Coordinates of C-alpha atoms in Angstrom, one line a residue:
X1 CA 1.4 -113.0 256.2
X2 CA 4.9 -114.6 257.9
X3 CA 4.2 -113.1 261.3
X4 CA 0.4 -114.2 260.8
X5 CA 0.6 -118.1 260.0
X6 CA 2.6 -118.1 263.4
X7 CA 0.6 -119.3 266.6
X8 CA 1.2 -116.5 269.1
X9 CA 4.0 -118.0 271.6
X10 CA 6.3 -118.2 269.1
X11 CA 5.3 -115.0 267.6
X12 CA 5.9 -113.7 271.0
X13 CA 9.8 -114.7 270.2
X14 CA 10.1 -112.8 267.5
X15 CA 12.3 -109.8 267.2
X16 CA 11.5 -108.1 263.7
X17 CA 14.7 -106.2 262.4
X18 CA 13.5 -104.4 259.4
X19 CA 15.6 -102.6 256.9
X20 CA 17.7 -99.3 258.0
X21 CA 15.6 -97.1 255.6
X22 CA 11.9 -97.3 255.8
X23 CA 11.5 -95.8 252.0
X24 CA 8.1 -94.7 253.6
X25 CA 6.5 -97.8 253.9
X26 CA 6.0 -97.4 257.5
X27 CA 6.8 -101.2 258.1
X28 CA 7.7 -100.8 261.7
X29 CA 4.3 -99.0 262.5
X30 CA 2.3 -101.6 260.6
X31 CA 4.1 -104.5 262.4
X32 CA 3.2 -103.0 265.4
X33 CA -0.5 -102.3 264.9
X34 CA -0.9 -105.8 263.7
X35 CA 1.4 -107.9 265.9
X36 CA 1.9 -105.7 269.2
X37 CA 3.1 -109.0 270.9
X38 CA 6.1 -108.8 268.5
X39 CA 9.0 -107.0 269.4
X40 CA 10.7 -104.6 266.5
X41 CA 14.2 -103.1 266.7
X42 CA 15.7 -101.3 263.8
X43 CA 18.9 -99.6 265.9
X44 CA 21.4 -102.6 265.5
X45 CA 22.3 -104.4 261.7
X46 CA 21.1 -107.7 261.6
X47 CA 24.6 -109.6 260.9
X48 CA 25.5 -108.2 264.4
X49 CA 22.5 -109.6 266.1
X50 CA 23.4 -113.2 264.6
X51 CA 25.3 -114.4 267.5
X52 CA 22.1 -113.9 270.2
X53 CA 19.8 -115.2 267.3
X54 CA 18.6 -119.0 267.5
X55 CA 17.5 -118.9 263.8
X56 CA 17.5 -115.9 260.9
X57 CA 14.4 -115.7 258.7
X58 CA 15.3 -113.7 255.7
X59 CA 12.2 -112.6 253.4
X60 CA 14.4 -111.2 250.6
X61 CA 17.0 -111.8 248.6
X62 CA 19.8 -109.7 249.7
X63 CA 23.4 -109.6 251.3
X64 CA 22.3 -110.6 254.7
X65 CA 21.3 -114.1 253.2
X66 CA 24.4 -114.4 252.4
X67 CA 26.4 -112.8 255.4
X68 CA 23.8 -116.1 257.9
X69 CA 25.1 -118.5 255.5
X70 CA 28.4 -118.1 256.0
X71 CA 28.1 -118.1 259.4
X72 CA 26.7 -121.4 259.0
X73 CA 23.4 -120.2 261.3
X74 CA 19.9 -121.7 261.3
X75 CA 18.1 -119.5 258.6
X76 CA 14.8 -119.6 256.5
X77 CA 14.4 -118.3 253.9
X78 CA 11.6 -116.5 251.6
X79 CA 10.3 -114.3 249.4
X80 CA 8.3 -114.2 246.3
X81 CA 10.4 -115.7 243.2
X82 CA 7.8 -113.3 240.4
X83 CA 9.5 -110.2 242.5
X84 CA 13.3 -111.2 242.8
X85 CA 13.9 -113.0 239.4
X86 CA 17.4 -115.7 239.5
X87 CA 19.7 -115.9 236.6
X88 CA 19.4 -118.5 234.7
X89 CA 22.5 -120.3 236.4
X90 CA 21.7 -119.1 239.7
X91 CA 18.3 -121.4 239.5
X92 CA 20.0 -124.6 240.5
X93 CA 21.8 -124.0 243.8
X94 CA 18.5 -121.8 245.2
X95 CA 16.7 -124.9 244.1
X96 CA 18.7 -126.9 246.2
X97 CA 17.9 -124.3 248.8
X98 CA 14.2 -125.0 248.5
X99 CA 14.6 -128.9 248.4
X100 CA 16.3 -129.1 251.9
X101 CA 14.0 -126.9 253.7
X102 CA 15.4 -123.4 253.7
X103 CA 14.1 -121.5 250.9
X104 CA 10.3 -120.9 250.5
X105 CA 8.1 -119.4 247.8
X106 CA 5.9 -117.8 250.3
X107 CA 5.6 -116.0 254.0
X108 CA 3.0 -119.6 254.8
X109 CA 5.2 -122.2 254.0
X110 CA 8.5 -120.5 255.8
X111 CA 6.5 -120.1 259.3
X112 CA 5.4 -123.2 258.8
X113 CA 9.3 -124.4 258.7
X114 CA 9.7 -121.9 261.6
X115 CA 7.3 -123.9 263.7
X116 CA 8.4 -127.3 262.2
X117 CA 12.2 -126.6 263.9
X118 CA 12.2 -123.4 266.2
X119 CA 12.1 -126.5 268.9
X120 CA 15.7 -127.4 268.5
X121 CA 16.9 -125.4 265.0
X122 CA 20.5 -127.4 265.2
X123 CA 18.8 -130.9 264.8
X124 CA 17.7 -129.9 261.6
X125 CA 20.6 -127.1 260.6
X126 CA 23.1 -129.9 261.0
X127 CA 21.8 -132.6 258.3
X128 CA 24.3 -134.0 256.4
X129 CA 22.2 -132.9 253.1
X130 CA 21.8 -129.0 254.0
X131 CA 25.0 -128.6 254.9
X132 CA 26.2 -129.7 251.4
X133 CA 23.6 -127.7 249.9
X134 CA 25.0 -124.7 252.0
X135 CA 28.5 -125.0 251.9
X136 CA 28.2 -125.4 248.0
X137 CA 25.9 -122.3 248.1
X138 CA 28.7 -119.9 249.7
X139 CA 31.5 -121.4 248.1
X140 CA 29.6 -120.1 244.7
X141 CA 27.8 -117.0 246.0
X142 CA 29.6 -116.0 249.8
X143 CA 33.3 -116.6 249.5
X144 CA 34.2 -116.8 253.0
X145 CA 38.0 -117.2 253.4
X146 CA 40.6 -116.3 256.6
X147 CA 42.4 -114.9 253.1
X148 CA 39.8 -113.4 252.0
X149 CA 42.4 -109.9 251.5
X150 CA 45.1 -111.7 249.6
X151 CA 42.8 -113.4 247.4
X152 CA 41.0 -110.4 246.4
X153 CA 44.7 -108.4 246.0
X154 CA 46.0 -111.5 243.7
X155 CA 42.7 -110.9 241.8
X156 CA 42.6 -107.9 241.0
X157 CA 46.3 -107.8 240.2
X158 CA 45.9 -110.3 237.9
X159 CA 43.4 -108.2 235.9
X160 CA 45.5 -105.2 236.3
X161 CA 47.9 -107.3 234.6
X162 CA 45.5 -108.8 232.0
X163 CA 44.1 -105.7 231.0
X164 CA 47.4 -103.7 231.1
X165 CA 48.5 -106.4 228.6
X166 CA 45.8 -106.0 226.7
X167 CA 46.5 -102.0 226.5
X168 CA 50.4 -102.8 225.7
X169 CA 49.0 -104.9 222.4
X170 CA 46.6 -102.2 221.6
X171 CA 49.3 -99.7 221.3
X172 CA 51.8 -101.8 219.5
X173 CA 49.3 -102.6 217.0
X174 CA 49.0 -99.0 216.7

């Protein structure tokens, strides 16, 4: 339905990078039949094609989201919110998401944003408001740190510690 709602020049732009493993759906075949005039590569990951990309569209809710928000690059989002259910406290910030133009509820709405910005993705990328929206989004959900390795070492120290505590009391309450 994405690829469909698109008029055909910019589908013609489109290089479809579906998952590694097919599960037998066949997705690469049916993209072909449907949309010949769009190109469909499977042999690289998508977070290493993100530096040739002009903008990511993402129609699941998975790691990759993510991995093109921290990178801080152009990205739509969508996918069906019946099928990938939000916890409760999660609802807010993809909210936001939807409310500055970069998550969608369906495939028509996110190719119409595709069409609305693929002229100049930055112009819109760059607004003040979505770029709050996003840095708030990976500082919750993406930590994205230079010290990313010491962090995670202090952290899990610290519950090495916690919990070896805790296993010291148990034992002298023995």
């Amino acid at each position: 339905r994405f690829l469909g709602n698109l008029d055909a020049d910019l589908r013609r732009e489109i290089l479809y990078c579906p998952m590694p493993l097919d599960f037998g759906h066949s997705e690469k075949e049916r993209i072909h039949s449907r949309f010949p005039d769009v190109r469909v590569d499977a042999s690289v990951p998508a977070p290493k094609r993100f530096s040739s990309t002009r903008i990511i569209v993402i129609d699941h809710c998975a790691t990759t989201l993510l991995e093109s928000l921290a990178a801080n690059l152009p990205t739509i989002l969508y996918w069906d919110p019946e099928r990938w259910e939000m916890r409760d406290e999660a609802e807010e910030m993809f909210g936001n998401l939807r409310e500055c133009g970069v998550l969608f509820d369906t495939p028509e709405s996110a190719a119409a944003q595709l069409s609305a910005v693929y002229a100049d993705p930055a112009r819109w990328w760059d607004e003040t408001s979505l770029q709050a929206v996003r840095r708030e989004f990976i500082h919750r959900y993406a930590l994205n740190s230079p010290s990313w390795p010491r962090q995670w070492a202090t952290t899990m120290l610290s519950e090495l510690n916690v919990r070896g505590a805790a296993t010291e009391a148990r034992r002298a309450a023995l």
